[in-house]
Amino acid sequence: MAPAIPVVIEARGLGKIFSVERAPIVALQDISFAVPEGRFVSLVGPSGCGKSTLLQMLAGLVPSTTGEVLVDGAVVRRPIPEKISVMFQDATLLPWKRIAENIEFPLEIAGVPAAERHARAAGMLALVGLSEFAERYPHELSGGMRQRIAIARGLAPNPRILLMDEPFGALDEQTRIKMGHELLRIWAKTKKTIFFITHSLTEALFLSDIVLVMSHRPGRIVGVIDAALPRPRTYDIIGSAEFGAVRNRIWKLISQDDTEAGETGMASL
Amino acid sequence: MSVRRLIVIVIALGVWEAVRRFNLVGPLLLASPSEIVAALVKSWPDYLVALRFTVSEIVIALAFAWALGIGAGVVAGVRPFFGAVSGPLLSSLFAVPLITWYPLFMVWFGIGMASKIAYAVVSGFFPIAINTMNGVRGVDPHYFVFGRAIGCSRLQVVLRILLPMAMPSIASGLRIGTALVVIGVIVAEMLASLGGVGYQISYYQSVYQTGHVYLGILFALACALAANWGLSVIERRFTHWRELQIGER
């Protein structure tokens, strides 16, 4: 990693303790990392390890128990929609609004004038290649198309960072692979910083520059993998020896953590 | 209206009229169409006054029942604790026949419009509140997070995202609640009041003027139909997307 690239988002000693029936549960512990501008960073880990909580803390949606989040050097205390967009497994489009209106919605909340909203929505629709669907309703689109609209909506306010919480988790495998390619194309064009959560090692490695590996309860970062595979990436890369070797390293980090969990309590399995 | 339907209606009215003309059923039990028309010709100014009375009660009661029902439903849906405490309470209160409370409403609000309005508001409130609560709870929690992430205030999340998302469920609550408000007003007027369509019905029944009673029932029917029609206009305005969705499948 070249030191000259500025850091966009940084986690410093983030921790989260939930209180369940008065018993404290350490969900996240001492999470620190920095994401340089324009990088594609993935976070992989077993389900229930607190990935979504971490993402919502990064977005200023959930307060942390310890530590802090910095975006462009400033501490995040509340959502900053002009800098951070969030996406989920479900596209969360508003079903009564047309596609173009859906993309404009965050801009409307931000108080952007109508003429500029229309122009930006048209630009975003062109970017994701769905211009002809501007006047349709969300239910008329397939799951993959809806996620592309969600990406367009997330990019419309021109944020610095896109936080994606398993955005392709509900899609079938073929659509998922296509969406991965599509996301890389959009990322190359917009040069946004992307923080991407997934439980698929292949997906994480295929997409990312850096893969953060998380453990289970308490959620900690147990490894930072530099996925320095050549770009632009095609599907063939997944079959390469290099890809397999790095994926095995990630798998070892995760499965090591699993044995630990197995020793401390079978209940979690 | 098709010709066939018109013929059926004419025949039905003819049979109805004949049943009375040949005195097959006594005048206390049934009024013929011509007797109802006679009652209208004779007493229409009274009925117009009564109708105005009843319609204003219904309109005021609807405004309160809708606003309070939706408001309480949203709060109960968003605040899990409040919902958990009030949900069973709301449901069990709704199960008690409300009419048993009406004497108390008379004591609290007097014999005038206020007691009819209060009674009707309470009748309509529960189904609206319960359906709103269920609708809001049914919204994918990611919509809350999305709303907050794009910078919506809490009020904006409720007004711009939650309420429209819950609208199909709210609309069915409004459908039941609106019918109950209309029924509530007219029943309350029949029990004890100084005016209104329900008052006309029970007054003319007590003086054995069956034609006038039937006329009152027709006016009550008109109130219910008008309320229903108004509701469906609003409903179509807000849930058109849901109809599109269903139409497509």
Short mmCIF file of C-alpha atoms in Angstrom, two decimals:
data_model
loop_
_atom_site.label_atom_id
_atom_site.label_comp_id
_atom_site.label_asym_id
_atom_site.label_seq_id
_atom_site.Cartn_x
_atom_site.Cartn_y
_atom_site.Cartn_z
CA MET A 1 0.00 0.00 0.00
CA ALA A 2 1.51 3.32 -1.02
CA PRO A 3 1.63 5.65 1.97
CA ALA A 4 0.69 8.66 -0.14
CA ILE A 5 -2.96 7.62 -0.47
CA PRO A 6 -5.10 9.43 2.13
CA VAL A 7 -7.27 7.45 4.52
CA VAL A 8 -11.01 8.00 4.02
CA ILE A 9 -12.47 5.97 6.85
CA GLU A 10 -10.78 4.68 9.94
CA ALA A 11 -11.85 2.54 12.89
CA ARG A 12 -9.93 3.09 16.12
CA GLY A 13 -10.33 0.53 18.88
CA LEU A 14 -14.03 -0.02 18.16
CA GLY A 15 -15.87 -2.18 20.65
CA LYS A 16 -19.50 -2.98 21.26
CA ILE A 17 -20.98 -4.55 24.35
CA PHE A 18 -24.64 -5.57 24.34
CA SER A 19 -26.52 -6.19 27.51
CA VAL A 20 -28.76 -9.23 27.26
CA GLU A 21 -30.79 -9.79 30.42
CA ARG A 22 -28.21 -7.82 32.36
CA ALA A 23 -25.36 -10.07 31.20
CA PRO A 24 -22.90 -8.15 29.06
CA ILE A 25 -22.03 -9.75 25.74
CA VAL A 26 -18.92 -8.54 23.97
CA ALA A 27 -20.04 -8.37 20.34
CA LEU A 28 -17.07 -6.49 18.94
CA GLN A 29 -13.63 -6.02 20.47
CA ASP A 30 -10.82 -3.63 19.68
CA ILE A 31 -11.42 -3.25 15.95
CA SER A 32 -8.95 -1.00 14.20
CA PHE A 33 -8.32 -0.54 10.50
CA ALA A 34 -7.95 2.22 7.95
CA VAL A 35 -9.37 2.28 4.43
CA PRO A 36 -7.35 4.31 1.91
CA GLU A 37 -9.18 6.38 -0.66
CA GLY A 38 -10.53 4.56 -3.69
CA ARG A 39 -9.81 1.09 -2.32
CA PHE A 40 -12.16 -1.85 -2.36
CA VAL A 41 -12.10 -3.41 1.09
CA SER A 42 -14.08 -6.51 2.07
CA LEU A 43 -14.91 -7.84 5.49
CA VAL A 44 -15.47 -11.59 5.78
CA GLY A 45 -16.47 -13.56 8.84
CA PRO A 46 -18.91 -16.15 10.10
CA SER A 47 -22.56 -15.12 10.35
CA GLY A 48 -23.48 -13.52 13.63
CA CYS A 49 -19.96 -12.20 14.26
CA GLY A 50 -21.14 -8.60 14.32
CA LYS A 51 -20.31 -7.55 10.75
CA SER A 52 -23.58 -5.66 10.32
CA THR A 53 -23.19 -3.93 13.68
CA LEU A 54 -19.69 -2.84 12.66
CA LEU A 55 -20.99 -1.47 9.38
CA GLN A 56 -23.72 0.50 11.13
CA MET A 57 -21.14 1.88 13.56
CA LEU A 58 -19.01 3.01 10.62
CA ALA A 59 -22.07 4.77 9.19
CA GLY A 60 -22.79 6.57 12.46
CA LEU A 61 -26.06 4.70 12.86
CA VAL A 62 -25.15 2.76 15.99
CA PRO A 63 -22.99 4.17 18.80
CA SER A 64 -19.88 2.21 19.77
CA THR A 65 -19.16 1.28 23.37
CA THR A 66 -15.45 2.01 22.98
CA GLY A 67 -13.29 3.62 20.32
CA GLU A 68 -14.27 5.89 17.47
CA VAL A 69 -14.83 6.11 13.72
CA LEU A 70 -13.15 8.82 11.66
CA VAL A 71 -14.20 9.91 8.20
CA ASP A 72 -11.77 12.30 6.54
CA GLY A 73 -10.21 12.75 9.95
CA ALA A 74 -13.41 13.84 11.71
CA VAL A 75 -15.13 11.71 14.36
CA VAL A 76 -18.45 10.26 13.20
CA ARG A 77 -21.27 10.77 15.68
CA ARG A 78 -24.32 10.66 13.41
CA PRO A 79 -25.10 9.64 9.83
CA ILE A 80 -23.33 11.78 7.24
CA PRO A 81 -25.32 11.11 4.06
CA GLU A 82 -23.20 13.46 1.96
CA LYS A 83 -20.14 11.26 2.65
CA ILE A 84 -21.45 7.76 3.38
CA SER A 85 -24.06 5.69 1.54
CA VAL A 86 -25.30 2.39 2.95
CA MET A 87 -26.67 -0.61 1.05
CA PHE A 88 -28.27 -3.81 2.29
CA GLN A 89 -29.11 -7.32 1.17
CA ASP A 90 -32.57 -6.04 0.36
CA ALA A 91 -32.59 -3.11 -2.05
CA THR A 92 -34.98 -1.19 0.28
CA LEU A 93 -36.50 0.65 -2.67
CA LEU A 94 -39.75 2.49 -1.98
CA PRO A 95 -42.38 0.44 -3.84
CA TRP A 96 -44.75 3.35 -4.51
CA LYS A 97 -42.07 5.44 -6.22
CA ARG A 98 -40.88 5.06 -9.78
CA ILE A 99 -37.25 4.02 -10.28
CA ALA A 100 -36.05 7.55 -11.07
CA GLU A 101 -37.93 8.91 -8.03
CA ASN A 102 -36.30 6.25 -5.87
CA ILE A 103 -32.84 7.37 -6.97
CA GLU A 104 -33.82 10.98 -6.31
CA PHE A 105 -35.22 10.29 -2.85
CA PRO A 106 -31.98 10.78 -0.82
CA LEU A 107 -31.31 13.94 -2.83
CA GLU A 108 -34.80 15.19 -2.03
CA ILE A 109 -34.16 14.62 1.68
CA ALA A 110 -30.86 16.47 1.30
CA GLY A 111 -32.69 19.43 -0.26
CA VAL A 112 -31.19 19.21 -3.76
CA PRO A 113 -33.26 21.27 -6.28
CA ALA A 114 -35.55 19.28 -8.58
CA ALA A 115 -33.72 20.04 -11.84
CA GLU A 116 -30.42 18.84 -10.44
CA ARG A 117 -32.06 15.76 -8.93
CA HIS A 118 -33.48 14.74 -12.31
CA ALA A 119 -30.13 15.23 -14.00
CA ARG A 120 -28.26 13.21 -11.39
CA ALA A 121 -30.82 10.40 -11.42
CA ALA A 122 -30.54 10.20 -15.21
CA GLY A 123 -26.76 10.08 -14.94
CA MET A 124 -26.83 7.32 -12.32
CA LEU A 125 -29.33 5.28 -14.36
CA ALA A 126 -27.01 5.53 -17.35
CA LEU A 127 -24.08 4.46 -15.15
CA VAL A 128 -25.82 1.26 -14.05
CA GLY A 129 -27.22 0.71 -17.55
CA LEU A 130 -30.91 0.83 -16.65
CA SER A 131 -31.99 4.11 -18.25
CA GLU A 132 -34.99 2.56 -19.98
CA PHE A 133 -36.49 1.62 -16.58
CA ALA A 134 -36.65 5.17 -15.18
CA GLU A 135 -40.45 5.28 -15.21
CA ARG A 136 -41.02 1.71 -13.98
CA TYR A 137 -41.84 0.61 -10.46
CA PRO A 138 -39.45 -1.51 -8.33
CA HIS A 139 -41.63 -4.64 -8.48
CA GLU A 140 -41.29 -4.66 -12.28
CA LEU A 141 -37.53 -5.26 -11.97
CA SER A 142 -35.59 -8.43 -11.14
CA GLY A 143 -33.64 -8.79 -7.89
CA GLY A 144 -30.31 -8.05 -9.58
CA MET A 145 -31.71 -4.98 -11.32
CA ARG A 146 -33.14 -3.71 -8.03
CA GLN A 147 -29.69 -3.99 -6.45
CA ARG A 148 -28.22 -2.03 -9.35
CA ILE A 149 -30.84 0.66 -8.69
CA ALA A 150 -29.84 0.60 -5.01
CA ILE A 151 -26.22 1.17 -6.09
CA ALA A 152 -27.35 4.06 -8.31
CA ARG A 153 -29.35 5.53 -5.43
CA GLY A 154 -26.35 5.15 -3.10
CA LEU A 155 -24.05 6.89 -5.56
CA ALA A 156 -26.47 9.71 -6.44
CA PRO A 157 -25.49 11.97 -3.50
CA ASN A 158 -21.85 11.55 -4.67
CA PRO A 159 -20.60 10.16 -1.35
CA ARG A 160 -16.97 9.37 -0.48
CA ILE A 161 -17.71 5.86 0.72
CA LEU A 162 -20.13 3.10 -0.15
CA LEU A 163 -20.84 0.73 2.76
CA MET A 164 -22.38 -2.50 1.47
CA ASP A 165 -23.87 -5.09 3.84
CA GLU A 166 -24.00 -8.40 1.93
CA PRO A 167 -25.64 -6.62 -1.01
CA PHE A 168 -25.74 -9.71 -3.23
CA GLY A 169 -26.54 -12.19 -0.47
CA ALA A 170 -30.13 -12.76 -1.61
CA LEU A 171 -29.29 -13.27 -5.29
CA ASP A 172 -28.78 -16.57 -7.09
CA GLU A 173 -25.18 -17.52 -7.86
CA GLN A 174 -25.15 -16.55 -11.53
CA THR A 175 -26.71 -13.17 -10.88
CA ARG A 176 -24.32 -12.73 -8.00
CA ILE A 177 -21.27 -13.27 -10.22
CA LYS A 178 -22.63 -10.86 -12.81
CA MET A 179 -23.33 -8.29 -10.10
CA GLY A 180 -19.74 -8.64 -8.89
CA HIS A 181 -18.45 -7.79 -12.37
CA GLU A 182 -20.95 -4.95 -12.61
CA LEU A 183 -19.88 -3.51 -9.25
CA LEU A 184 -16.20 -3.63 -10.28
CA ARG A 185 -17.04 -1.81 -13.52
CA ILE A 186 -18.97 0.91 -11.63
CA TRP A 187 -16.23 1.14 -9.02
CA ALA A 188 -13.54 1.58 -11.71
CA LYS A 189 -15.61 4.35 -13.28
CA THR A 190 -16.54 6.26 -10.11
CA LYS A 191 -13.36 5.56 -8.09
CA LYS A 192 -15.34 5.41 -4.85
CA THR A 193 -14.06 3.83 -1.66
CA ILE A 194 -16.06 0.66 -1.03
CA PHE A 195 -16.42 -1.26 2.21
CA PHE A 196 -18.08 -4.56 1.40
CA ILE A 197 -19.39 -7.17 3.82
CA THR A 198 -19.86 -10.76 2.70
CA HIS A 199 -19.54 -14.29 4.02
CA SER A 200 -18.35 -15.58 0.65
CA LEU A 201 -14.55 -15.83 0.61
CA THR A 202 -14.54 -16.12 -3.18
CA GLU A 203 -16.66 -13.01 -3.59
CA ALA A 204 -14.50 -11.04 -1.14
CA LEU A 205 -11.26 -12.05 -2.82
CA PHE A 206 -12.56 -11.60 -6.35
CA LEU A 207 -13.70 -8.03 -5.67
CA SER A 208 -11.22 -6.58 -3.18
CA ASP A 209 -7.86 -4.94 -2.76
CA ILE A 210 -7.85 -5.77 0.94
CA VAL A 211 -9.78 -8.47 2.82
CA LEU A 212 -10.36 -8.06 6.55
CA VAL A 213 -11.03 -11.37 8.30
CA MET A 214 -13.22 -11.30 11.36
CA SER A 215 -13.62 -13.82 14.16
CA HIS A 216 -16.71 -14.88 16.02
CA ARG A 217 -17.76 -13.61 19.45
CA PRO A 218 -16.13 -11.44 20.35
CA GLY A 219 -15.84 -10.10 16.83
CA ARG A 220 -12.21 -9.17 16.20
CA ILE A 221 -10.09 -8.58 13.14
CA VAL A 222 -7.90 -11.69 12.99
CA GLY A 223 -6.24 -11.02 9.66
CA VAL A 224 -5.69 -8.40 6.98
CA ILE A 225 -5.10 -9.99 3.59
CA ASP A 226 -3.58 -8.02 0.75
CA ALA A 227 -5.44 -9.33 -2.28
CA ALA A 228 -2.97 -8.00 -4.81
CA LEU A 229 -4.37 -9.89 -7.79
CA PRO A 230 -4.10 -8.13 -11.15
CA ARG A 231 -6.96 -5.95 -12.41
CA PRO A 232 -9.19 -5.83 -14.36
CA ARG A 233 -10.35 -9.16 -13.02
CA THR A 234 -12.34 -11.73 -14.95
CA TYR A 235 -14.10 -14.86 -13.81
CA ASP A 236 -11.07 -16.97 -14.87
CA ILE A 237 -9.03 -15.57 -12.01
CA ILE A 238 -11.09 -17.57 -9.54
CA GLY A 239 -9.59 -20.79 -10.93
CA SER A 240 -5.98 -19.57 -10.72
CA ALA A 241 -3.47 -21.06 -8.30
CA GLU A 242 -2.72 -17.67 -6.79
CA PHE A 243 -6.41 -17.06 -6.04
CA GLY A 244 -6.74 -20.48 -4.43
CA ALA A 245 -3.67 -19.95 -2.26
CA VAL A 246 -4.92 -16.65 -0.85
CA ARG A 247 -8.40 -18.05 -0.33
CA ASN A 248 -6.89 -20.93 1.65
CA ARG A 249 -5.07 -18.46 3.88
CA ILE A 250 -8.34 -16.70 4.65
CA TRP A 251 -10.08 -20.00 5.24
CA LYS A 252 -7.36 -21.03 7.68
CA LEU A 253 -7.79 -17.83 9.65
CA ILE A 254 -11.54 -18.38 9.86
CA SER A 255 -11.45 -22.12 10.62
CA GLN A 256 -8.80 -21.61 13.32
CA ASP A 257 -11.22 -19.28 14.95
CA ASP A 258 -13.94 -21.93 14.65
CA THR A 259 -11.93 -24.50 16.62
CA GLU A 260 -11.48 -21.95 19.36
CA ALA A 261 -15.21 -21.38 19.43
CA GLY A 262 -15.73 -25.14 19.51
CA GLU A 263 -13.58 -25.48 22.60
CA THR A 264 -15.23 -22.70 24.51
CA GLY A 265 -18.77 -23.78 23.79
CA MET A 266 -20.62 -25.95 21.31
CA ALA A 267 -23.70 -23.78 21.59
CA SER A 268 -22.32 -21.32 19.09
CA LEU A 269 -22.08 -24.04 16.44
CA MET B 1 -76.69 0.12 -15.53
CA SER B 2 -77.75 -2.66 -17.81
CA VAL B 3 -81.35 -3.06 -18.93
CA ARG B 4 -81.57 -6.49 -17.31
CA ARG B 5 -80.57 -5.09 -13.93
CA LEU B 6 -83.16 -2.33 -14.29
CA ILE B 7 -85.87 -4.89 -15.05
CA VAL B 8 -84.93 -6.93 -11.95
CA ILE B 9 -85.11 -3.80 -9.79
CA VAL B 10 -88.51 -2.78 -11.21
CA ILE B 11 -89.90 -6.27 -10.64
CA ALA B 12 -88.56 -6.34 -7.06
CA LEU B 13 -90.10 -2.96 -6.28
CA GLY B 14 -93.38 -4.10 -7.86
CA VAL B 15 -93.50 -7.26 -5.73
CA TRP B 16 -92.61 -5.22 -2.63
CA GLU B 17 -95.40 -2.72 -3.38
CA ALA B 18 -97.89 -5.54 -4.09
CA VAL B 19 -97.09 -7.28 -0.80
CA ARG B 20 -98.21 -4.14 1.03
CA ARG B 21 -101.16 -3.28 -1.28
CA PHE B 22 -102.72 -6.71 -0.77
CA ASN B 23 -101.87 -6.43 2.94
CA LEU B 24 -99.91 -9.69 3.02
CA VAL B 25 -97.67 -8.10 5.69
CA GLY B 26 -98.94 -5.62 8.28
CA PRO B 27 -98.12 -1.87 8.02
CA LEU B 28 -96.06 -1.94 11.22
CA LEU B 29 -93.65 -4.51 9.85
CA LEU B 30 -93.14 -3.25 6.34
CA ALA B 31 -93.55 0.03 4.49
CA SER B 32 -94.14 -0.08 0.74
CA PRO B 33 -91.97 1.94 -1.65
CA SER B 34 -94.85 4.39 -2.16
CA GLU B 35 -95.18 4.87 1.61
CA ILE B 36 -91.46 5.63 1.84
CA VAL B 37 -91.75 8.15 -0.99
CA ALA B 38 -94.76 9.69 0.77
CA ALA B 39 -92.72 10.00 3.96
CA LEU B 40 -89.95 11.72 1.98
CA VAL B 41 -92.36 14.18 0.36
CA LYS B 42 -93.94 14.98 3.71
CA SER B 43 -90.86 15.21 5.96
CA TRP B 44 -87.84 15.88 3.77
CA PRO B 45 -86.88 19.16 5.49
CA ASP B 46 -86.72 17.33 8.85
CA TYR B 47 -84.59 14.62 7.30
CA LEU B 48 -82.21 17.13 5.75
CA VAL B 49 -81.67 18.70 9.18
CA ALA B 50 -81.12 15.24 10.65
CA LEU B 51 -78.74 14.32 7.86
CA ARG B 52 -76.66 17.44 8.41
CA PHE B 53 -76.51 16.63 12.10
CA THR B 54 -75.40 13.06 11.49
CA VAL B 55 -72.95 13.89 8.73
CA SER B 56 -71.16 16.49 10.88
CA GLU B 57 -70.88 13.97 13.71
CA ILE B 58 -69.49 11.35 11.32
CA VAL B 59 -66.98 13.75 9.75
CA ILE B 60 -65.66 14.95 13.12
CA ALA B 61 -65.57 11.43 14.55
CA LEU B 62 -63.74 10.12 11.46
CA ALA B 63 -61.10 12.85 11.72
CA PHE B 64 -60.42 11.95 15.35
CA ALA B 65 -60.58 8.18 14.88
CA TRP B 66 -58.21 8.25 11.92
CA ALA B 67 -55.70 10.64 13.46
CA LEU B 68 -55.67 9.04 16.92
CA GLY B 69 -55.74 5.50 15.54
CA ILE B 70 -52.89 6.00 13.09
CA GLY B 71 -50.89 8.02 15.64
CA ALA B 72 -51.25 5.44 18.40
CA GLY B 73 -50.60 2.59 15.95
CA VAL B 74 -47.34 4.16 14.74
CA VAL B 75 -46.09 4.73 18.29
CA ALA B 76 -47.01 1.18 19.31
CA GLY B 77 -45.38 -0.18 16.16
CA VAL B 78 -42.13 1.75 16.49
CA ARG B 79 -41.65 1.45 20.24
CA PRO B 80 -41.47 -2.28 20.99
CA PHE B 81 -42.01 -1.76 24.71
CA PHE B 82 -45.09 0.41 24.26
CA GLY B 83 -46.40 -2.05 21.68
CA ALA B 84 -45.80 -5.06 23.93
CA VAL B 85 -47.64 -3.37 26.79
CA SER B 86 -50.48 -1.85 24.82
CA GLY B 87 -50.95 -4.49 22.09
CA PRO B 88 -52.76 -7.12 24.21
CA LEU B 89 -54.58 -4.34 26.07
CA LEU B 90 -55.83 -2.84 22.80
CA SER B 91 -56.92 -6.23 21.52
CA SER B 92 -58.75 -7.18 24.69
CA LEU B 93 -60.48 -3.80 24.96
CA PHE B 94 -61.59 -4.24 21.37
CA ALA B 95 -63.16 -7.59 22.31
CA VAL B 96 -65.56 -6.03 24.85
CA PRO B 97 -68.89 -5.01 23.24
CA LEU B 98 -68.39 -1.29 23.19
CA ILE B 99 -72.09 -0.51 23.38
CA THR B 100 -72.03 -1.48 27.07
CA TRP B 101 -69.99 1.66 27.67
CA TYR B 102 -72.47 3.99 26.02
CA PRO B 103 -74.39 4.95 29.22
CA LEU B 104 -71.07 6.17 30.65
CA PHE B 105 -70.37 8.20 27.52
CA MET B 106 -73.73 9.90 28.09
CA VAL B 107 -72.74 10.76 31.65
CA TRP B 108 -69.34 12.07 30.56
CA PHE B 109 -70.28 13.96 27.41
CA GLY B 110 -74.00 14.76 27.72
CA ILE B 111 -76.87 14.00 25.39
CA GLY B 112 -75.69 16.22 22.52
CA MET B 113 -73.27 15.62 19.66
CA ALA B 114 -70.20 15.15 21.88
CA SER B 115 -71.25 11.78 23.29
CA LYS B 116 -72.05 10.42 19.78
CA ILE B 117 -68.70 11.63 18.48
CA ALA B 118 -66.78 10.24 21.46
CA TYR B 119 -68.52 6.87 21.21
CA ALA B 120 -67.93 6.66 17.44
CA VAL B 121 -64.26 7.66 17.82
CA VAL B 122 -63.67 4.89 20.35
CA SER B 123 -65.47 2.36 18.10
CA GLY B 124 -63.34 3.25 15.09
CA PHE B 125 -60.07 3.75 16.96
CA PHE B 126 -59.11 0.17 17.80
CA PRO B 127 -59.11 -1.50 14.38
CA ILE B 128 -57.25 1.47 12.93
CA ALA B 129 -54.64 1.47 15.71
CA ILE B 130 -54.15 -2.31 15.63
CA ASN B 131 -53.83 -2.50 11.84
CA THR B 132 -51.44 0.46 11.78
CA MET B 133 -49.31 -1.14 14.49
CA ASN B 134 -49.15 -4.45 12.61
CA GLY B 135 -48.40 -2.66 9.34
CA VAL B 136 -45.54 -0.66 10.84
CA ARG B 137 -44.11 -3.75 12.54
CA GLY B 138 -44.18 -5.60 9.26
CA VAL B 139 -41.82 -3.13 7.58
CA ASP B 140 -38.31 -4.55 7.03
CA PRO B 141 -36.12 -2.92 9.74
CA HIS B 142 -33.57 -2.07 7.06
CA TYR B 143 -35.95 0.65 5.88
CA PHE B 144 -35.49 2.44 9.23
CA VAL B 145 -31.72 2.15 8.89
CA PHE B 146 -31.87 3.31 5.27
CA GLY B 147 -33.98 6.34 6.23
CA ARG B 148 -31.63 7.33 9.02
CA ALA B 149 -28.58 6.78 6.80
CA ILE B 150 -29.83 9.18 4.13
CA GLY B 151 -30.33 11.83 6.80
CA CYS B 152 -34.07 11.61 7.53
CA SER B 153 -35.28 12.90 10.88
CA ARG B 154 -37.37 10.50 12.95
CA LEU B 155 -40.52 12.28 11.79
CA GLN B 156 -39.41 12.04 8.16
CA VAL B 157 -38.72 8.32 8.56
CA VAL B 158 -42.28 7.88 9.83
CA LEU B 159 -44.01 10.14 7.29
CA ARG B 160 -41.93 9.49 4.17
CA ILE B 161 -41.09 5.80 4.61
CA LEU B 162 -42.94 3.92 7.38
CA LEU B 163 -46.49 5.16 6.83
CA PRO B 164 -46.47 4.64 3.06
CA MET B 165 -44.86 1.19 3.53
CA ALA B 166 -47.58 0.26 6.03
CA MET B 167 -50.36 1.82 3.93
CA PRO B 168 -51.98 -1.40 2.67
CA SER B 169 -52.44 -2.57 6.25
CA ILE B 170 -53.51 0.89 7.46
CA ALA B 171 -56.05 1.07 4.64
CA SER B 172 -57.75 -2.14 5.76
CA GLY B 173 -57.85 -0.76 9.30
CA LEU B 174 -59.42 2.45 8.00
CA ARG B 175 -62.00 0.42 6.08
CA ILE B 176 -63.17 -1.37 9.23
CA GLY B 177 -62.76 1.71 11.44
CA THR B 178 -64.74 3.96 9.11
CA ALA B 179 -67.65 1.51 8.97
CA LEU B 180 -67.63 1.29 12.76
CA VAL B 181 -67.63 5.09 13.11
CA VAL B 182 -70.72 5.39 10.90
CA ILE B 183 -72.47 2.59 12.78
CA GLY B 184 -71.37 4.09 16.11
CA VAL B 185 -72.84 7.51 15.36
CA ILE B 186 -76.19 6.17 14.18
CA VAL B 187 -76.57 3.58 16.96
CA ALA B 188 -75.69 6.20 19.58
CA GLU B 189 -78.28 8.55 18.10
CA MET B 190 -80.88 5.81 18.27
CA LEU B 191 -80.20 5.14 21.95
CA ALA B 192 -80.42 8.70 23.25
CA SER B 193 -80.02 11.96 21.40
CA LEU B 194 -81.58 15.25 20.33
CA GLY B 195 -81.35 14.79 16.57
CA GLY B 196 -79.84 12.98 13.63
CA VAL B 197 -80.78 10.13 11.33
CA GLY B 198 -80.63 7.56 14.15
CA TYR B 199 -82.91 9.79 16.23
CA GLN B 200 -85.42 9.95 13.36
CA ILE B 201 -85.45 6.17 13.05
CA SER B 202 -86.08 5.52 16.73
CA TYR B 203 -88.57 8.41 17.06
CA TYR B 204 -90.75 7.32 14.13
CA GLN B 205 -90.55 3.72 15.28
CA SER B 206 -91.96 4.80 18.65
CA VAL B 207 -94.91 6.53 16.94
CA TYR B 208 -95.48 3.59 14.55
CA GLN B 209 -94.70 5.48 11.34
CA THR B 210 -92.99 2.66 9.53
CA GLY B 211 -92.61 4.57 6.25
CA HIS B 212 -90.51 7.18 8.05
CA VAL B 213 -88.46 4.46 9.75
CA TYR B 214 -87.56 2.92 6.40
CA LEU B 215 -86.73 6.35 5.03
CA GLY B 216 -84.37 6.84 7.98
CA ILE B 217 -82.71 3.51 7.22
CA LEU B 218 -82.18 4.64 3.63
CA PHE B 219 -80.53 7.84 4.87
CA ALA B 220 -78.30 5.80 7.20
CA LEU B 221 -77.39 3.59 4.25
CA ALA B 222 -76.54 6.70 2.24
CA CYS B 223 -74.18 7.85 5.02
CA ALA B 224 -72.41 4.49 5.07
CA LEU B 225 -72.10 4.39 1.28
CA ALA B 226 -70.79 7.96 1.14
CA ALA B 227 -68.16 7.23 3.81
CA ASN B 228 -67.14 4.08 1.98
CA TRP B 229 -66.91 5.87 -1.33
CA GLY B 230 -64.78 8.66 0.17
CA LEU B 231 -62.50 6.09 1.72
CA SER B 232 -62.01 4.15 -1.51
CA VAL B 233 -61.08 7.37 -3.32
CA ILE B 234 -58.38 8.04 -0.70
CA GLU B 235 -57.32 4.41 -0.67
CA ARG B 236 -56.83 4.33 -4.42
CA ARG B 237 -54.75 7.47 -4.19
CA PHE B 238 -52.35 5.93 -1.66
CA THR B 239 -52.20 2.26 -2.53
CA HIS B 240 -52.30 2.37 -6.31
CA TRP B 241 -48.83 0.83 -6.45
CA ARG B 242 -50.02 -2.19 -4.48
CA GLU B 243 -52.87 -2.71 -6.95
CA LEU B 244 -50.40 -2.47 -9.81
CA GLN B 245 -48.32 -5.11 -8.10
CA ILE B 246 -51.22 -7.48 -7.61
CA GLY B 247 -52.53 -6.86 -11.12
CA GLU B 248 -49.23 -7.96 -12.49
CA ARG B 249 -49.02 -11.34 -10.77
#
